[in-house]
PDB file of C-alpha atoms in Angstrom:
ATOM      1  CA  MET A   1    -162.368 -21.909  13.379  1.00 51.00           C
ATOM      2  CA  THR A   2    -161.992 -18.695  11.350  1.00 50.00           C
ATOM      3  CA  GLU A   3    -161.795 -18.733   7.571  1.00 55.00           C
ATOM      4  CA  ASP A   4    -158.095 -17.798   7.653  1.00 60.00           C
ATOM      5  CA  ALA A   5    -157.130 -20.439  10.195  1.00 69.00           C
ATOM      6  CA  LYS A   6    -155.518 -23.568   8.827  1.00 82.00           C
ATOM      7  CA  PRO A   7    -156.816 -26.947   9.997  1.00 87.00           C
ATOM      8  CA  PHE A   8    -154.666 -28.952  12.398  1.00 90.00           C
ATOM      9  CA  VAL A   9    -152.668 -31.707  10.692  1.00 89.00           C
ATOM     10  CA  PHE A  10    -152.011 -34.981  12.499  1.00 89.00           C
ATOM     11  CA  GLU A  11    -148.412 -35.975  11.881  1.00 85.00           C
ATOM     12  CA  GLY A  12    -145.396 -36.829  14.010  1.00 84.00           C
ATOM     13  CA  GLU A  13    -146.096 -36.313  17.716  1.00 83.00           C
ATOM     14  CA  GLY A  14    -149.637 -35.169  16.971  1.00 82.00           C
ATOM     15  CA  TYR A  15    -150.385 -38.487  15.294  1.00 85.00           C
ATOM     16  CA  GLU A  16    -148.860 -40.342  18.254  1.00 90.00           C
ATOM     17  CA  ASP A  17    -151.157 -38.385  20.578  1.00 90.00           C
ATOM     18  CA  LEU A  18    -154.127 -39.492  18.473  1.00 91.00           C
ATOM     19  CA  GLU A  19    -153.019 -43.135  18.653  1.00 90.00           C
ATOM     20  CA  LEU A  20    -152.659 -42.861  22.446  1.00 91.00           C
ATOM     21  CA  ALA A  21    -156.143 -41.329  22.666  1.00 91.00           C
ATOM     22  CA  ILE A  22    -157.589 -44.296  20.764  1.00 90.00           C
ATOM     23  CA  MET A  23    -155.698 -46.728  23.022  1.00 90.00           C
ATOM     24  CA  HIS A  24    -157.068 -44.891  26.055  1.00 89.00           C
ATOM     25  CA  PHE A  25    -160.589 -45.219  24.637  1.00 89.00           C
ATOM     26  CA  GLU A  26    -160.033 -48.952  24.050  1.00 89.00           C
ATOM     27  CA  LYS A  27    -158.931 -49.400  27.667  1.00 87.00           C
ATOM     28  CA  ASP A  28    -161.810 -47.398  29.151  1.00 85.00           C
ATOM     29  CA  TYR A  29    -164.510 -49.083  27.080  1.00 86.00           C
ATOM     30  CA  GLY A  30    -163.049 -52.548  26.668  1.00 84.00           C
ATOM     31  CA  PHE A  31    -163.001 -52.398  22.871  1.00 86.00           C
ATOM     32  CA  THR A  32    -160.329 -54.099  20.778  1.00 86.00           C
ATOM     33  CA  TYR A  33    -159.559 -52.919  17.264  1.00 87.00           C
ATOM     34  CA  ALA A  34    -157.673 -54.920  14.657  1.00 87.00           C
ATOM     35  CA  ASN A  35    -154.175 -53.703  13.830  1.00 81.00           C
ATOM     36  CA  ASP A  36    -155.338 -52.609  10.378  1.00 87.00           C
ATOM     37  CA  ALA A  37    -158.696 -51.155  11.501  1.00 88.00           C
ATOM     38  CA  PHE A  38    -157.590 -47.570  10.880  1.00 88.00           C
ATOM     39  CA  THR A  39    -155.370 -48.188   7.844  1.00 87.00           C
ATOM     40  CA  ASN A  40    -157.752 -46.778   5.242  1.00 87.00           C
ATOM     41  CA  VAL A  41    -159.138 -43.943   7.365  1.00 90.00           C
ATOM     42  CA  LYS A  42    -158.821 -40.655   5.499  1.00 89.00           C
ATOM     43  CA  SER A  43    -160.753 -38.240   7.742  1.00 91.00           C
ATOM     44  CA  ILE A  44    -161.730 -37.700  11.359  1.00 92.00           C
ATOM     45  CA  ALA A  45    -165.347 -38.539  10.478  1.00 92.00           C
ATOM     46  CA  GLU A  46    -164.212 -41.931   9.175  1.00 93.00           C
ATOM     47  CA  LEU A  47    -162.049 -42.393  12.281  1.00 92.00           C
ATOM     48  CA  ILE A  48    -165.064 -41.837  14.547  1.00 93.00           C
ATOM     49  CA  ASP A  49    -167.063 -44.303  12.434  1.00 93.00           C
ATOM     50  CA  VAL A  50    -164.421 -46.983  12.987  1.00 92.00           C
ATOM     51  CA  ILE A  51    -164.233 -46.260  16.723  1.00 91.00           C
ATOM     52  CA  CYS A  52    -168.012 -46.593  17.109  1.00 90.00           C
ATOM     53  CA  ALA A  53    -168.304 -49.636  14.815  1.00 88.00           C
ATOM     54  CA  PRO A  54    -167.942 -52.395  17.502  1.00 85.00           C
ATOM     55  CA  ILE A  55    -171.048 -51.213  19.354  1.00 87.00           C
ATOM     56  CA  SER A  56    -174.174 -53.293  18.815  1.00 87.00           C
ATOM     57  CA  LYS A  57    -176.749 -52.062  21.304  1.00 91.00           C
ATOM     58  CA  GLU A  58    -180.368 -50.979  21.006  1.00 94.00           C
ATOM     59  CA  ASN A  59    -180.597 -47.330  19.992  1.00 94.00           C
ATOM     60  CA  LYS A  60    -182.739 -45.127  22.236  1.00 95.00           C
ATOM     61  CA  GLU A  61    -182.866 -41.385  21.729  1.00 92.00           C
ATOM     62  CA  ASP A  62    -182.839 -40.445  25.412  1.00 94.00           C
ATOM     63  CA  CYS A  63    -180.429 -38.300  27.404  1.00 96.00           C
ATOM     64  CA  THR A  64    -177.617 -40.117  29.195  1.00 97.00           C
ATOM     65  CA  SER A  65    -176.548 -37.030  31.163  1.00 96.00           C
ATOM     66  CA  GLN A  66    -180.023 -36.733  32.656  1.00 96.00           C
ATOM     67  CA  GLN A  67    -180.061 -40.425  33.587  1.00 97.00           C
ATOM     68  CA  ALA A  68    -176.552 -40.158  35.063  1.00 97.00           C
ATOM     69  CA  PHE A  69    -177.578 -37.149  37.161  1.00 97.00           C
ATOM     70  CA  TYR A  70    -180.535 -38.928  38.739  1.00 97.00           C
ATOM     71  CA  LYS A  71    -178.457 -42.079  39.263  1.00 96.00           C
ATOM     72  CA  LEU A  72    -175.738 -40.073  41.017  1.00 97.00           C
ATOM     73  CA  LYS A  73    -178.249 -37.954  42.930  1.00 97.00           C
ATOM     74  CA  SER A  74    -180.012 -41.009  44.361  1.00 96.00           C
ATOM     75  CA  VAL A  75    -176.699 -42.230  45.797  1.00 96.00           C
ATOM     76  CA  LEU A  76    -175.421 -38.826  46.941  1.00 96.00           C
ATOM     77  CA  GLN A  77    -178.580 -38.189  48.949  1.00 94.00           C
ATOM     78  CA  LYS A  78    -177.531 -40.949  51.347  1.00 93.00           C
ATOM     79  CA  TYR A  79    -174.392 -39.020  52.276  1.00 92.00           C
ATOM     80  CA  ALA A  80    -175.415 -35.370  51.872  1.00 89.00           C
ATOM     81  CA  ASP A  81    -177.257 -34.869  55.207  1.00 88.00           C
ATOM     82  CA  GLY A  82    -180.509 -33.843  53.572  1.00 88.00           C
ATOM     83  CA  ALA A  83    -178.969 -31.205  51.280  1.00 93.00           C
ATOM     84  CA  VAL A  84    -180.835 -30.301  48.099  1.00 94.00           C
ATOM     85  CA  ILE A  85    -178.820 -31.715  45.202  1.00 96.00           C
ATOM     86  CA  THR A  86    -178.803 -29.909  41.863  1.00 97.00           C
ATOM     87  CA  PRO A  87    -176.308 -29.867  38.964  1.00 97.00           C
ATOM     88  CA  SER A  88    -174.773 -26.691  40.436  1.00 97.00           C
ATOM     89  CA  SER A  89    -174.324 -28.168  43.942  1.00 97.00           C
ATOM     90  CA  GLN A  90    -170.734 -27.928  45.192  1.00 97.00           C
ATOM     91  CA  LEU A  91    -169.225 -31.364  45.798  1.00 97.00           C
ATOM     92  CA  LYS A  92    -167.066 -30.117  48.677  1.00 95.00           C
ATOM     93  CA  MET A  93    -170.216 -28.980  50.484  1.00 95.00           C
ATOM     94  CA  LEU A  94    -172.020 -32.296  49.942  1.00 95.00           C
ATOM     95  CA  ILE A  95    -169.117 -34.572  50.840  1.00 95.00           C
ATOM     96  CA  LYS A  96    -167.057 -33.270  53.750  1.00 93.00           C
ATOM     97  CA  ARG A  97    -163.294 -33.612  53.576  1.00 93.00           C
ATOM     98  CA  LYS A  98    -162.915 -35.583  56.819  1.00 91.00           C
ATOM     99  CA  ASN A  99    -164.505 -38.815  55.522  1.00 92.00           C
ATOM    100  CA  ARG A 100    -164.296 -38.002  51.814  1.00 96.00           C
ATOM    101  CA  ILE A 101    -162.209 -40.981  50.691  1.00 96.00           C
ATOM    102  CA  ALA A 102    -164.433 -43.563  52.395  1.00 96.00           C
ATOM    103  CA  THR A 103    -167.583 -41.801  51.192  1.00 96.00           C
ATOM    104  CA  ILE A 104    -166.414 -41.696  47.568  1.00 97.00           C
ATOM    105  CA  ARG A 105    -165.513 -45.388  47.702  1.00 96.00           C
ATOM    106  CA  SER A 106    -168.995 -46.188  49.033  1.00 97.00           C
ATOM    107  CA  ILE A 107    -170.593 -44.118  46.271  1.00 97.00           C
ATOM    108  CA  GLU A 108    -168.452 -45.862  43.643  1.00 96.00           C
ATOM    109  CA  SER A 109    -169.474 -49.241  45.043  1.00 96.00           C
ATOM    110  CA  GLU A 110    -173.165 -48.365  44.698  1.00 96.00           C
ATOM    111  CA  LEU A 111    -172.724 -46.921  41.196  1.00 96.00           C
ATOM    112  CA  GLY A 112    -170.692 -49.914  40.056  1.00 94.00           C
ATOM    113  CA  PHE A 113    -167.713 -48.000  38.679  1.00 93.00           C
ATOM    114  CA  GLU A 114    -164.898 -45.692  39.748  1.00 94.00           C
ATOM    115  CA  LEU A 115    -165.479 -41.955  39.610  1.00 95.00           C
ATOM    116  CA  LYS A 116    -161.762 -41.064  39.733  1.00 93.00           C
ATOM    117  CA  VAL A 117    -162.776 -37.667  41.078  1.00 96.00           C
ATOM    118  CA  LEU A 118    -160.158 -37.111  43.791  1.00 97.00           C
ATOM    119  CA  LYS A 119    -156.695 -35.613  43.405  1.00 96.00           C
ATOM    120  CA  PRO A 120    -153.832 -34.512  45.720  1.00 96.00           C
ATOM    121  CA  THR A 121    -153.347 -30.928  46.828  1.00 95.00           C
ATOM    122  CA  ALA A 122    -151.344 -28.624  44.558  1.00 95.00           C
ATOM    123  CA  GLU A 123    -148.421 -28.811  46.999  1.00 96.00           C
ATOM    124  CA  LEU A 124    -148.285 -32.614  46.906  1.00 95.00           C
ATOM    125  CA  SER A 125    -148.627 -32.628  43.126  1.00 94.00           C
ATOM    126  CA  LEU A 126    -145.658 -30.248  42.936  1.00 95.00           C
ATOM    127  CA  PHE A 127    -143.693 -32.546  45.258  1.00 94.00           C
ATOM    128  CA  LEU A 128    -144.341 -35.534  42.981  1.00 93.00           C
ATOM    129  CA  TRP A 129    -143.301 -33.525  39.933  1.00 94.00           C
ATOM    130  CA  LEU A 130    -140.052 -32.462  41.603  1.00 94.00           C
ATOM    131  CA  VAL A 131    -139.224 -36.025  42.661  1.00 92.00           C
ATOM    132  CA  PHE A 132    -139.924 -37.236  39.120  1.00 91.00           C
ATOM    133  CA  LEU A 133    -137.679 -34.499  37.741  1.00 92.00           C
ATOM    134  CA  GLY A 134    -135.015 -35.607  40.227  1.00 90.00           C
ATOM    135  CA  THR A 135    -135.303 -39.155  38.863  1.00 90.00           C
ATOM    136  CA  VAL A 136    -134.722 -37.956  35.300  1.00 89.00           C
ATOM    137  CA  VAL A 137    -131.740 -35.800  36.283  1.00 90.00           C
ATOM    138  CA  SER A 138    -130.173 -38.529  38.425  1.00 89.00           C
ATOM    139  CA  VAL A 139    -130.033 -40.878  35.407  1.00 86.00           C
ATOM    140  CA  PHE A 140    -127.103 -38.780  34.171  1.00 86.00           C
ATOM    141  CA  ILE A 141    -125.369 -39.029  37.551  1.00 87.00           C
ATOM    142  CA  SER A 142    -125.853 -42.568  38.789  1.00 89.00           C
ATOM    143  CA  MET A 143    -128.202 -45.309  37.591  1.00 88.00           C
ATOM    144  CA  TYR A 144    -128.330 -46.734  41.117  1.00 88.00           C
ATOM    145  CA  PHE A 145    -129.290 -43.333  42.506  1.00 85.00           C
ATOM    146  CA  ALA A 146    -131.857 -42.918  39.728  1.00 87.00           C
ATOM    147  CA  MET A 147    -133.450 -46.268  40.633  1.00 91.00           C
ATOM    148  CA  LEU A 148    -133.575 -45.250  44.294  1.00 90.00           C
ATOM    149  CA  ILE A 149    -135.219 -41.905  43.509  1.00 90.00           C
ATOM    150  CA  GLY A 150    -137.576 -43.650  41.086  1.00 91.00           C
ATOM    151  CA  PHE A 151    -138.640 -46.082  43.798  1.00 93.00           C
ATOM    152  CA  ILE A 152    -139.284 -43.175  46.167  1.00 92.00           C
ATOM    153  CA  TRP A 153    -141.374 -41.481  43.460  1.00 91.00           C
ATOM    154  CA  LEU A 154    -143.471 -44.604  42.826  1.00 93.00           C
ATOM    155  CA  LEU A 155    -144.038 -45.177  46.535  1.00 94.00           C
ATOM    156  CA  SER A 156    -144.890 -41.508  47.118  1.00 94.00           C
ATOM    157  CA  TYR A 157    -147.221 -41.465  44.118  1.00 93.00           C
ATOM    158  CA  ARG A 158    -149.173 -44.470  45.378  1.00 95.00           C
ATOM    159  CA  ILE A 159    -149.452 -43.179  48.943  1.00 96.00           C
ATOM    160  CA  ILE A 160    -150.395 -39.640  47.899  1.00 95.00           C
ATOM    161  CA  TYR A 161    -153.065 -40.709  45.409  1.00 94.00           C
ATOM    162  CA  LEU A 162    -154.541 -43.304  47.754  1.00 93.00           C
ATOM    163  CA  ASN A 163    -155.006 -40.513  50.287  1.00 95.00           C
ATOM    164  CA  ALA A 164    -156.022 -37.743  47.883  1.00 96.00           C
ATOM    165  CA  LYS A 165    -158.989 -35.691  49.093  1.00 96.00           C
ATOM    166  CA  GLU A 166    -159.303 -32.747  46.687  1.00 97.00           C
ATOM    167  CA  PHE A 167    -162.004 -32.807  44.012  1.00 97.00           C
ATOM    168  CA  LYS A 168    -160.953 -32.664  40.360  1.00 96.00           C
ATOM    169  CA  VAL A 169    -164.263 -30.990  39.502  1.00 97.00           C
ATOM    170  CA  GLU A 170    -166.341 -28.564  41.540  1.00 97.00           C
ATOM    171  CA  THR A 171    -170.010 -29.334  40.919  1.00 98.00           C
ATOM    172  CA  VAL A 172    -172.355 -32.301  40.623  1.00 97.00           C
ATOM    173  CA  GLY A 173    -173.022 -31.322  37.013  1.00 97.00           C
ATOM    174  CA  GLU A 174    -169.315 -31.441  36.178  1.00 97.00           C
ATOM    175  CA  LEU A 175    -169.043 -34.854  37.825  1.00 97.00           C
ATOM    176  CA  VAL A 176    -172.011 -36.087  35.787  1.00 97.00           C
ATOM    177  CA  LYS A 177    -170.245 -34.947  32.601  1.00 94.00           C
ATOM    178  CA  GLN A 178    -167.129 -36.862  33.686  1.00 94.00           C
ATOM    179  CA  MET A 179    -169.242 -39.940  34.483  1.00 95.00           C
ATOM    180  CA  VAL A 180    -170.795 -39.952  31.033  1.00 94.00           C
ATOM    181  CA  MET A 181    -167.428 -39.399  29.354  1.00 91.00           C
ATOM    182  CA  ASN A 182    -165.644 -42.244  31.143  1.00 90.00           C
ATOM    183  CA  ASN A 183    -168.522 -44.647  31.884  1.00 92.00           C
ATOM    184  CA  TYR A 184    -171.138 -43.941  29.220  1.00 94.00           C
ATOM    185  CA  PHE A 185    -173.000 -47.258  29.293  1.00 94.00           C
ATOM    186  CA  LYS A 186    -172.905 -47.729  33.067  1.00 94.00           C
ATOM    187  CA  SER A 187    -174.220 -44.181  33.464  1.00 95.00           C
ATOM    188  CA  ARG A 188    -177.364 -45.055  31.515  1.00 95.00           C
ATOM    189  CA  ARG A 189    -180.523 -46.474  33.050  1.00 94.00           C
ATOM    190  CA  ASP A 190    -180.139 -49.533  30.807  1.00 95.00           C
ATOM    191  CA  SER A 191    -176.513 -50.306  29.982  1.00 92.00           C
ATOM    192  CA  ASN A 192    -177.597 -52.408  26.998  1.00 94.00           C
ATOM    193  CA  THR A 193    -178.884 -49.363  25.140  1.00 96.00           C
ATOM    194  CA  ILE A 194    -177.199 -46.436  23.419  1.00 95.00           C
ATOM    195  CA  ASN A 195    -178.117 -43.072  21.966  1.00 96.00           C
ATOM    196  CA  ASP A 196    -176.075 -43.370  18.756  1.00 94.00           C
ATOM    197  CA  GLN A 197    -175.903 -39.668  17.963  1.00 93.00           C
ATOM    198  CA  GLU A 198    -175.124 -38.717  21.556  1.00 95.00           C
ATOM    199  CA  PHE A 199    -172.427 -41.405  21.868  1.00 94.00           C
ATOM    200  CA  ARG A 200    -170.747 -40.237  18.687  1.00 94.00           C
ATOM    201  CA  LYS A 201    -170.581 -36.699  20.069  1.00 93.00           C
ATOM    202  CA  MET A 202    -169.155 -38.086  23.306  1.00 93.00           C
ATOM    203  CA  VAL A 203    -166.406 -39.920  21.400  1.00 93.00           C
ATOM    204  CA  ILE A 204    -165.507 -36.710  19.579  1.00 94.00           C
ATOM    205  CA  SER A 205    -165.295 -34.857  22.889  1.00 93.00           C
ATOM    206  CA  PHE A 206    -163.276 -37.713  24.452  1.00 91.00           C
ATOM    207  CA  ILE A 207    -160.680 -37.744  21.649  1.00 93.00           C
ATOM    208  CA  ALA A 208    -160.530 -33.950  21.356  1.00 93.00           C
ATOM    209  CA  ASP A 209    -159.823 -33.591  25.062  1.00 92.00           C
ATOM    210  CA  LEU A 210    -156.969 -36.109  24.987  1.00 91.00           C
ATOM    211  CA  VAL A 211    -155.250 -34.618  21.919  1.00 92.00           C
ATOM    212  CA  GLY A 212    -155.635 -31.055  23.166  1.00 92.00           C
ATOM    213  CA  LEU A 213    -158.001 -29.731  20.498  1.00 93.00           C
ATOM    214  CA  THR A 214    -161.494 -28.283  20.567  1.00 94.00           C
ATOM    215  CA  GLU A 215    -164.214 -30.479  19.074  1.00 93.00           C
ATOM    216  CA  GLU A 216    -164.438 -28.142  16.069  1.00 93.00           C
ATOM    217  CA  GLU A 217    -160.660 -28.286  15.533  1.00 93.00           C
ATOM    218  CA  LEU A 218    -160.696 -32.073  15.757  1.00 94.00           C
ATOM    219  CA  LEU A 219    -163.501 -32.447  13.202  1.00 92.00           C
ATOM    220  CA  GLU A 220    -161.672 -30.156  10.747  1.00 92.00           C
ATOM    221  CA  ALA A 221    -158.256 -31.742  11.348  1.00 93.00           C
ATOM    222  CA  GLN A 222    -156.470 -33.572   8.563  1.00 90.00           C
ATOM    223  CA  PHE A 223    -153.936 -36.384   8.298  1.00 87.00           C
ATOM    224  CA  GLY A 224    -150.435 -35.577   7.074  1.00 75.00           C
TER     225      GLY A 224
END
């Protein structure tokens, strides 16, 4: 952030986005915070302290990304037809589109968690957006019609995402980063350990991504 730039202030919708980000973190990591846990928080640094507070695991200063890469690589090798796997390897070249859904499910089963790495094509995503927009518009025309369109949207959404075959990320390295972000402990060699400093940085990145700020902007942000 430049010297002339003013820090972002969390208030109104921005504060609601921050609350949703914390709720999302709770859901992903199975943490539960008391209703008043964040009452006396006066800075982002204090907020991160509170978020990390429930963790009581042995601290080991090793690299989770490296461990996640080798964990993923060992599984991918079973499906990659002998291809050399590096962080820059293209996922679409390692896992062919024809059997991609079944292969990803098998990989997830071996890893022990969902990768959530597949998405619909741009055309199908546009279709879902248009149907959703139709649902919103139809509320002002007929509630019955809105419910019908809404049902079609929900059904279409489920079918389309169950059959999605496009990758959200392009390379193995990008998938490893996503693994660590969403499944930090399960990505480690020993899920009962933690690299405290590394995890704190991951939390900052996690929250920053969900509220639409850079990590630097988040750390310098203030509360209104």
